[in-house]
PDB file of C-alpha atoms in Angstrom:
ATOM      1  CA  UNK A   1    -111.623  38.764  54.290  1.00  0.00           C
ATOM      2  CA  UNK A   2    -111.586  35.848  51.835  1.00  0.00           C
ATOM      3  CA  UNK A   3    -111.558  32.068  52.379  1.00  0.00           C
ATOM      4  CA  UNK A   4    -107.875  31.711  51.503  1.00  0.00           C
ATOM      5  CA  UNK A   5    -104.624  33.340  52.549  1.00  0.00           C
ATOM      6  CA  UNK A   6    -101.438  33.388  50.465  1.00  0.00           C
ATOM      7  CA  UNK A   7     -98.409  33.352  52.785  1.00  0.00           C
ATOM      8  CA  UNK A   8     -95.158  34.679  51.304  1.00  0.00           C
ATOM      9  CA  UNK A   9     -92.033  34.267  53.475  1.00  0.00           C
ATOM     10  CA  UNK A  10     -89.424  36.844  52.430  1.00  0.00           C
ATOM     11  CA  UNK A  11     -85.810  37.322  53.417  1.00  0.00           C
ATOM     12  CA  UNK A  12     -83.844  40.013  51.571  1.00  0.00           C
ATOM     13  CA  UNK A  13     -86.251  39.942  48.601  1.00  0.00           C
ATOM     14  CA  UNK A  14     -86.560  43.706  47.993  1.00  0.00           C
ATOM     15  CA  UNK A  15     -85.577  43.188  44.350  1.00  0.00           C
ATOM     16  CA  UNK A  16     -88.314  40.632  43.669  1.00  0.00           C
ATOM     17  CA  UNK A  17     -91.243  41.062  46.041  1.00  0.00           C
ATOM     18  CA  UNK A  18     -92.935  44.052  44.339  1.00  0.00           C
ATOM     19  CA  UNK A  19     -93.179  42.163  41.034  1.00  0.00           C
ATOM     20  CA  UNK A  20     -94.514  39.073  42.805  1.00  0.00           C
ATOM     21  CA  UNK A  21     -97.247  41.065  44.562  1.00  0.00           C
ATOM     22  CA  UNK A  22     -98.191  42.901  41.366  1.00  0.00           C
ATOM     23  CA  UNK A  23     -98.525  39.678  39.362  1.00  0.00           C
ATOM     24  CA  UNK A  24    -100.714  38.083  42.044  1.00  0.00           C
ATOM     25  CA  UNK A  25    -102.916  41.184  42.255  1.00  0.00           C
ATOM     26  CA  UNK A  26    -103.417  41.214  38.475  1.00  0.00           C
ATOM     27  CA  UNK A  27    -104.967  37.741  38.595  1.00  0.00           C
ATOM     28  CA  UNK A  28    -107.770  38.914  40.919  1.00  0.00           C
ATOM     29  CA  UNK A  29    -108.037  35.512  42.597  1.00  0.00           C
ATOM     30  CA  UNK A  30    -110.049  36.631  45.606  1.00  0.00           C
ATOM     31  CA  UNK A  31    -107.271  35.638  47.999  1.00  0.00           C
ATOM     32  CA  UNK A  32    -105.717  37.682  50.781  1.00  0.00           C
ATOM     33  CA  UNK A  33    -101.929  38.005  50.652  1.00  0.00           C
ATOM     34  CA  UNK A  34     -99.578  38.249  53.626  1.00  0.00           C
ATOM     35  CA  UNK A  35     -95.815  38.775  53.392  1.00  0.00           C
ATOM     36  CA  UNK A  36     -93.752  37.585  56.355  1.00  0.00           C
ATOM     37  CA  UNK A  37     -90.585  39.700  56.374  1.00  0.00           C
ATOM     38  CA  UNK A  38     -88.175  37.373  58.153  1.00  0.00           C
ATOM     39  CA  UNK A  39     -85.719  39.899  59.564  1.00  0.00           C
ATOM     40  CA  UNK A  40     -84.506  41.108  56.155  1.00  0.00           C
ATOM     41  CA  UNK A  41     -81.380  43.261  56.116  1.00  0.00           C
ATOM     42  CA  UNK A  42     -82.558  45.114  53.008  1.00  0.00           C
ATOM     43  CA  UNK A  43     -85.733  47.197  52.545  1.00  0.00           C
ATOM     44  CA  UNK A  44     -88.104  44.290  51.843  1.00  0.00           C
ATOM     45  CA  UNK A  45     -90.620  45.615  54.378  1.00  0.00           C
ATOM     46  CA  UNK A  46     -90.675  49.098  52.857  1.00  0.00           C
ATOM     47  CA  UNK A  47     -91.066  47.723  49.321  1.00  0.00           C
ATOM     48  CA  UNK A  48     -94.074  45.626  50.395  1.00  0.00           C
ATOM     49  CA  UNK A  49     -95.729  48.610  52.085  1.00  0.00           C
ATOM     50  CA  UNK A  50     -95.059  50.829  49.071  1.00  0.00           C
ATOM     51  CA  UNK A  51     -96.652  48.188  46.849  1.00  0.00           C
ATOM     52  CA  UNK A  52     -99.770  48.253  49.050  1.00  0.00           C
ATOM     53  CA  UNK A  53     -99.127  44.830  50.536  1.00  0.00           C
ATOM     54  CA  UNK A  54     -99.765  43.508  54.028  1.00  0.00           C
ATOM     55  CA  UNK A  55     -96.599  42.603  55.932  1.00  0.00           C
ATOM     56  CA  UNK A  56     -95.624  41.172  59.314  1.00  0.00           C
ATOM     57  CA  UNK A  57     -91.949  41.531  60.243  1.00  0.00           C
ATOM     58  CA  UNK A  58     -89.775  39.374  62.481  1.00  0.00           C
ATOM     59  CA  UNK A  59     -87.223  41.384  64.513  1.00  0.00           C
ATOM     60  CA  UNK A  60     -84.447  39.131  63.164  1.00  0.00           C
ATOM     61  CA  UNK A  61     -84.075  36.171  60.815  1.00  0.00           C
ATOM     62  CA  UNK A  62     -85.790  33.103  62.325  1.00  0.00           C
ATOM     63  CA  UNK A  63     -85.829  30.828  59.280  1.00  0.00           C
ATOM     64  CA  UNK A  64     -88.160  29.902  56.440  1.00  0.00           C
ATOM     65  CA  UNK A  65     -90.224  27.506  58.536  1.00  0.00           C
ATOM     66  CA  UNK A  66     -90.669  30.028  61.338  1.00  0.00           C
ATOM     67  CA  UNK A  67     -91.861  32.597  58.817  1.00  0.00           C
ATOM     68  CA  UNK A  68     -94.469  30.155  57.543  1.00  0.00           C
ATOM     69  CA  UNK A  69     -95.574  29.348  61.072  1.00  0.00           C
ATOM     70  CA  UNK A  70     -96.139  33.048  61.743  1.00  0.00           C
ATOM     71  CA  UNK A  71     -98.421  33.003  58.698  1.00  0.00           C
ATOM     72  CA  UNK A  72    -100.227  29.901  59.983  1.00  0.00           C
ATOM     73  CA  UNK A  73    -100.871  31.578  63.330  1.00  0.00           C
ATOM     74  CA  UNK A  74    -102.208  34.669  61.571  1.00  0.00           C
ATOM     75  CA  UNK A  75    -104.478  32.477  59.418  1.00  0.00           C
ATOM     76  CA  UNK A  76    -105.771  30.639  62.496  1.00  0.00           C
ATOM     77  CA  UNK A  77    -106.499  33.884  64.330  1.00  0.00           C
ATOM     78  CA  UNK A  78    -108.400  35.178  61.311  1.00  0.00           C
ATOM     79  CA  UNK A  79    -110.283  31.934  60.611  1.00  0.00           C
ATOM     80  CA  UNK A  80    -109.131  31.236  57.045  1.00  0.00           C
ATOM     81  CA  UNK A  81    -110.332  27.978  55.487  1.00  0.00           C
ATOM     82  CA  UNK A  82    -106.980  27.291  53.820  1.00  0.00           C
ATOM     83  CA  UNK A  83    -103.566  28.796  53.169  1.00  0.00           C
ATOM     84  CA  UNK A  84    -101.244  28.703  50.173  1.00  0.00           C
ATOM     85  CA  UNK A  85     -97.470  28.952  50.578  1.00  0.00           C
ATOM     86  CA  UNK A  86     -95.816  31.011  47.853  1.00  0.00           C
ATOM     87  CA  UNK A  87     -92.150  31.969  47.401  1.00  0.00           C
ATOM     88  CA  UNK A  88     -90.997  35.594  47.275  1.00  0.00           C
ATOM     89  CA  UNK A  89     -88.172  35.105  44.775  1.00  0.00           C
ATOM     90  CA  UNK A  90     -90.358  35.208  41.660  1.00  0.00           C
ATOM     91  CA  UNK A  91     -89.730  31.604  40.607  1.00  0.00           C
ATOM     92  CA  UNK A  92     -93.354  30.544  41.111  1.00  0.00           C
ATOM     93  CA  UNK A  93     -95.726  31.658  38.370  1.00  0.00           C
ATOM     94  CA  UNK A  94     -98.691  33.326  40.113  1.00  0.00           C
ATOM     95  CA  UNK A  95    -101.109  31.518  37.787  1.00  0.00           C
ATOM     96  CA  UNK A  96    -100.200  28.338  39.680  1.00  0.00           C
ATOM     97  CA  UNK A  97    -102.265  29.798  42.512  1.00  0.00           C
ATOM     98  CA  UNK A  98    -105.386  29.139  40.423  1.00  0.00           C
ATOM     99  CA  UNK A  99    -104.686  25.401  40.464  1.00  0.00           C
ATOM    100  CA  UNK A 100    -103.768  25.385  44.147  1.00  0.00           C
ATOM    101  CA  UNK A 101    -106.962  27.259  45.088  1.00  0.00           C
ATOM    102  CA  UNK A 102    -109.182  24.983  43.023  1.00  0.00           C
ATOM    103  CA  UNK A 103    -107.643  21.763  44.355  1.00  0.00           C
ATOM    104  CA  UNK A 104    -107.601  22.648  48.062  1.00  0.00           C
ATOM    105  CA  UNK A 105    -111.173  23.979  47.805  1.00  0.00           C
ATOM    106  CA  UNK A 106    -112.382  20.526  46.710  1.00  0.00           C
ATOM    107  CA  UNK A 107    -111.645  19.217  50.210  1.00  0.00           C
ATOM    108  CA  UNK A 108    -110.308  15.890  48.944  1.00  0.00           C
ATOM    109  CA  UNK A 109    -106.739  16.350  50.240  1.00  0.00           C
ATOM    110  CA  UNK A 110    -105.157  17.958  53.288  1.00  0.00           C
ATOM    111  CA  UNK A 111    -102.123  19.233  51.393  1.00  0.00           C
ATOM    112  CA  UNK A 112    -101.863  20.145  47.729  1.00  0.00           C
ATOM    113  CA  UNK A 113     -98.203  20.134  46.754  1.00  0.00           C
ATOM    114  CA  UNK A 114     -96.817  21.512  43.517  1.00  0.00           C
ATOM    115  CA  UNK A 115     -94.505  19.384  41.406  1.00  0.00           C
ATOM    116  CA  UNK A 116     -92.066  20.743  38.842  1.00  0.00           C
ATOM    117  CA  UNK A 117     -91.611  17.221  37.494  1.00  0.00           C
ATOM    118  CA  UNK A 118     -95.265  16.801  36.561  1.00  0.00           C
ATOM    119  CA  UNK A 119     -95.365  20.140  34.690  1.00  0.00           C
ATOM    120  CA  UNK A 120     -93.346  21.818  31.947  1.00  0.00           C
ATOM    121  CA  UNK A 121     -90.846  23.778  33.993  1.00  0.00           C
ATOM    122  CA  UNK A 122     -88.341  26.203  32.497  1.00  0.00           C
ATOM    123  CA  UNK A 123     -86.166  26.043  35.608  1.00  0.00           C
ATOM    124  CA  UNK A 124     -82.784  24.402  35.186  1.00  0.00           C
ATOM    125  CA  UNK A 125     -81.728  22.238  38.131  1.00  0.00           C
ATOM    126  CA  UNK A 126     -78.082  21.419  38.782  1.00  0.00           C
ATOM    127  CA  UNK A 127     -76.755  17.901  39.269  1.00  0.00           C
ATOM    128  CA  UNK A 128     -76.349  18.406  43.019  1.00  0.00           C
ATOM    129  CA  UNK A 129     -79.964  19.546  43.464  1.00  0.00           C
ATOM    130  CA  UNK A 130     -81.253  16.680  41.338  1.00  0.00           C
ATOM    131  CA  UNK A 131     -79.218  14.226  43.423  1.00  0.00           C
ATOM    132  CA  UNK A 132     -80.636  15.646  46.670  1.00  0.00           C
ATOM    133  CA  UNK A 133     -84.199  15.473  45.327  1.00  0.00           C
ATOM    134  CA  UNK A 134     -83.725  11.906  44.136  1.00  0.00           C
ATOM    135  CA  UNK A 135     -82.391  10.844  47.516  1.00  0.00           C
ATOM    136  CA  UNK A 136     -85.273  12.497  49.361  1.00  0.00           C
ATOM    137  CA  UNK A 137     -87.798  10.841  47.023  1.00  0.00           C
ATOM    138  CA  UNK A 138     -86.270   7.481  47.869  1.00  0.00           C
ATOM    139  CA  UNK A 139     -86.339   8.149  51.624  1.00  0.00           C
ATOM    140  CA  UNK A 140     -90.015   9.180  51.497  1.00  0.00           C
ATOM    141  CA  UNK A 141     -90.900   6.088  49.486  1.00  0.00           C
ATOM    142  CA  UNK A 142     -89.010   3.740  51.824  1.00  0.00           C
ATOM    143  CA  UNK A 143     -90.390   5.254  55.035  1.00  0.00           C
ATOM    144  CA  UNK A 144     -94.017   5.851  53.996  1.00  0.00           C
ATOM    145  CA  UNK A 145     -94.665   3.812  50.855  1.00  0.00           C
ATOM    146  CA  UNK A 146     -95.815   7.026  49.149  1.00  0.00           C
ATOM    147  CA  UNK A 147     -94.286   8.487  46.000  1.00  0.00           C
ATOM    148  CA  UNK A 148     -93.646  12.240  46.101  1.00  0.00           C
ATOM    149  CA  UNK A 149     -92.086  13.460  42.850  1.00  0.00           C
ATOM    150  CA  UNK A 150     -91.017  16.908  44.090  1.00  0.00           C
ATOM    151  CA  UNK A 151     -90.249  16.783  47.845  1.00  0.00           C
ATOM    152  CA  UNK A 152     -88.598  20.237  47.974  1.00  0.00           C
ATOM    153  CA  UNK A 153     -91.262  22.311  46.228  1.00  0.00           C
ATOM    154  CA  UNK A 154     -92.273  25.346  48.302  1.00  0.00           C
ATOM    155  CA  UNK A 155     -95.629  25.862  46.601  1.00  0.00           C
ATOM    156  CA  UNK A 156     -98.242  24.171  48.786  1.00  0.00           C
ATOM    157  CA  UNK A 157    -101.855  24.629  49.852  1.00  0.00           C
ATOM    158  CA  UNK A 158    -102.884  23.471  53.323  1.00  0.00           C
ATOM    159  CA  UNK A 159    -106.360  22.816  54.697  1.00  0.00           C
ATOM    160  CA  UNK A 160    -107.440  24.443  57.947  1.00  0.00           C
ATOM    161  CA  UNK A 161    -106.849  21.349  60.078  1.00  0.00           C
ATOM    162  CA  UNK A 162    -103.369  20.994  58.595  1.00  0.00           C
ATOM    163  CA  UNK A 163    -102.136  24.551  59.006  1.00  0.00           C
ATOM    164  CA  UNK A 164    -103.719  24.801  62.467  1.00  0.00           C
ATOM    165  CA  UNK A 165    -101.710  21.754  63.541  1.00  0.00           C
ATOM    166  CA  UNK A 166     -98.529  23.392  62.267  1.00  0.00           C
ATOM    167  CA  UNK A 167     -99.349  26.703  63.917  1.00  0.00           C
ATOM    168  CA  UNK A 168     -98.620  25.053  67.279  1.00  0.00           C
ATOM    169  CA  UNK A 169     -95.110  25.597  68.623  1.00  0.00           C
ATOM    170  CA  UNK A 170     -92.910  22.551  68.159  1.00  0.00           C
ATOM    171  CA  UNK A 171     -95.002  21.030  65.367  1.00  0.00           C
ATOM    172  CA  UNK A 172     -93.153  22.699  62.505  1.00  0.00           C
ATOM    173  CA  UNK A 173     -89.423  22.851  61.629  1.00  0.00           C
ATOM    174  CA  UNK A 174     -87.976  26.385  61.836  1.00  0.00           C
ATOM    175  CA  UNK A 175     -85.659  26.315  58.841  1.00  0.00           C
ATOM    176  CA  UNK A 176     -86.322  24.020  55.845  1.00  0.00           C
ATOM    177  CA  UNK A 177     -89.733  22.294  56.005  1.00  0.00           C
ATOM    178  CA  UNK A 178     -89.702  19.952  52.995  1.00  0.00           C
ATOM    179  CA  UNK A 179     -89.348  16.164  52.858  1.00  0.00           C
ATOM    180  CA  UNK A 180     -89.496  15.883  56.637  1.00  0.00           C
ATOM    181  CA  UNK A 181     -92.911  17.536  56.670  1.00  0.00           C
ATOM    182  CA  UNK A 182     -94.157  15.223  53.920  1.00  0.00           C
ATOM    183  CA  UNK A 183     -93.092  12.172  55.934  1.00  0.00           C
ATOM    184  CA  UNK A 184     -94.621  13.557  59.105  1.00  0.00           C
ATOM    185  CA  UNK A 185     -97.950  14.356  57.453  1.00  0.00           C
ATOM    186  CA  UNK A 186     -98.220  10.919  55.878  1.00  0.00           C
ATOM    187  CA  UNK A 187     -97.379   9.271  59.228  1.00  0.00           C
ATOM    188  CA  UNK A 188    -100.076  11.385  60.896  1.00  0.00           C
ATOM    189  CA  UNK A 189    -102.653  10.229  58.346  1.00  0.00           C
ATOM    190  CA  UNK A 190    -102.962  13.416  56.303  1.00  0.00           C
ATOM    191  CA  UNK A 191    -103.529  13.079  52.565  1.00  0.00           C
ATOM    192  CA  UNK A 192    -101.109  14.726  50.127  1.00  0.00           C
ATOM    193  CA  UNK A 193    -101.903  15.320  46.458  1.00  0.00           C
ATOM    194  CA  UNK A 194     -99.351  16.566  43.925  1.00  0.00           C
ATOM    195  CA  UNK A 195    -100.354  18.787  41.015  1.00  0.00           C
ATOM    196  CA  UNK A 196     -98.219  19.939  38.067  1.00  0.00           C
ATOM    197  CA  UNK A 197     -96.806  23.472  38.240  1.00  0.00           C
ATOM    198  CA  UNK A 198     -94.451  25.563  36.166  1.00  0.00           C
ATOM    199  CA  UNK A 199     -91.569  27.577  37.598  1.00  0.00           C
ATOM    200  CA  UNK A 200     -88.998  29.953  36.170  1.00  0.00           C
ATOM    201  CA  UNK A 201     -85.442  30.996  36.943  1.00  0.00           C
ATOM    202  CA  UNK A 202     -84.774  33.542  39.667  1.00  0.00           C
ATOM    203  CA  UNK A 203     -84.026  36.902  38.028  1.00  0.00           C
ATOM    204  CA  UNK A 204     -82.410  38.710  40.963  1.00  0.00           C
ATOM    205  CA  UNK A 205     -80.879  37.910  44.336  1.00  0.00           C
ATOM    206  CA  UNK A 206     -79.311  34.735  45.682  1.00  0.00           C
ATOM    207  CA  UNK A 207     -81.116  31.457  46.233  1.00  0.00           C
ATOM    208  CA  UNK A 208     -81.026  29.949  49.735  1.00  0.00           C
ATOM    209  CA  UNK A 209     -79.987  26.683  48.035  1.00  0.00           C
ATOM    210  CA  UNK A 210     -77.088  28.065  45.980  1.00  0.00           C
ATOM    211  CA  UNK A 211     -73.511  26.731  46.033  1.00  0.00           C
ATOM    212  CA  UNK A 212     -72.880  24.016  48.600  1.00  0.00           C
ATOM    213  CA  UNK A 213     -75.972  24.921  50.622  1.00  0.00           C
ATOM    214  CA  UNK A 214     -77.854  21.833  49.333  1.00  0.00           C
ATOM    215  CA  UNK A 215     -75.350  19.655  51.229  1.00  0.00           C
ATOM    216  CA  UNK A 216     -76.009  21.510  54.491  1.00  0.00           C
ATOM    217  CA  UNK A 217     -79.728  21.357  53.733  1.00  0.00           C
ATOM    218  CA  UNK A 218     -79.527  17.595  53.167  1.00  0.00           C
ATOM    219  CA  UNK A 219     -77.720  17.022  56.463  1.00  0.00           C
ATOM    220  CA  UNK A 220     -80.343  19.020  58.370  1.00  0.00           C
ATOM    221  CA  UNK A 221     -83.098  17.198  56.508  1.00  0.00           C
ATOM    222  CA  UNK A 222     -81.645  13.788  57.440  1.00  0.00           C
ATOM    223  CA  UNK A 223     -81.562  14.777  61.110  1.00  0.00           C
ATOM    224  CA  UNK A 224     -85.130  16.099  60.999  1.00  0.00           C
ATOM    225  CA  UNK A 225     -86.382  12.943  59.260  1.00  0.00           C
ATOM    226  CA  UNK A 226     -84.669  10.710  61.845  1.00  0.00           C
ATOM    227  CA  UNK A 227     -86.332  12.657  64.675  1.00  0.00           C
ATOM    228  CA  UNK A 228     -89.744  12.371  62.996  1.00  0.00           C
ATOM    229  CA  UNK A 229     -89.353   8.609  62.475  1.00  0.00           C
ATOM    230  CA  UNK A 230     -88.246   8.116  66.091  1.00  0.00           C
ATOM    231  CA  UNK A 231     -91.229  10.109  67.351  1.00  0.00           C
ATOM    232  CA  UNK A 232     -93.558   8.064  65.166  1.00  0.00           C
ATOM    233  CA  UNK A 233     -92.070   4.786  66.431  1.00  0.00           C
ATOM    234  CA  UNK A 234     -92.251   5.981  70.041  1.00  0.00           C
ATOM    235  CA  UNK A 235     -95.904   6.914  69.578  1.00  0.00           C
ATOM    236  CA  UNK A 236     -96.692   3.436  68.234  1.00  0.00           C
ATOM    237  CA  UNK A 237     -94.971   1.824  71.215  1.00  0.00           C
ATOM    238  CA  UNK A 238     -96.951   3.955  73.675  1.00  0.00           C
ATOM    239  CA  UNK A 239    -100.199   3.143  71.858  1.00  0.00           C
ATOM    240  CA  UNK A 240     -99.547  -0.596  72.143  1.00  0.00           C
ATOM    241  CA  UNK A 241     -98.699  -0.517  75.854  1.00  0.00           C
TER     242      UNK A 241
END
């Protein structure tokens, strides 16, 4: 077992996951890799096993956040020092893992978050996605005073104390953990550091944020952020009583 665990949530990614695992293996980073098959309807699980990967499968689709939390619980049970979240769709360049590993190993931040806007990305973002990101940036800035350039990036490294907190039921959103998590972590006193990363276009399959899905995502994110802010305010009130 190594110090770090790469957690890869996967839902219907049979067309992409083998390539992702192969590219990570070729880098020889000294990191363990765990795929969380989140109730895929295709043969994602079988492809991972055939590729020699380690996989845990949910009986049905629970959501991206739930898949990550399964990985956090596994990491806690196996005493990893840190975890790195990595997408299964092939958009993250595996070499970004080098930066994430180096930064989280320094112990100077609780969360290392990738930013496509600090790097030279080849990914083309539509107007709707850019609008959503801009709005979330503004909300984070107004509610925490902290600037996060890429609030929806899925490439993150978490320290042990951070991922152990999120391994507890109720502490992590089950579907889209993005800007709401950033706000929550800052409110809880955790330190977030952004680092530049490069991403590429998805070659196969359908993105979970395609079409009008960003609008649904934004509505859910607003609700989650409101709940987090109310909890934070309630905690302050209780502390001052």
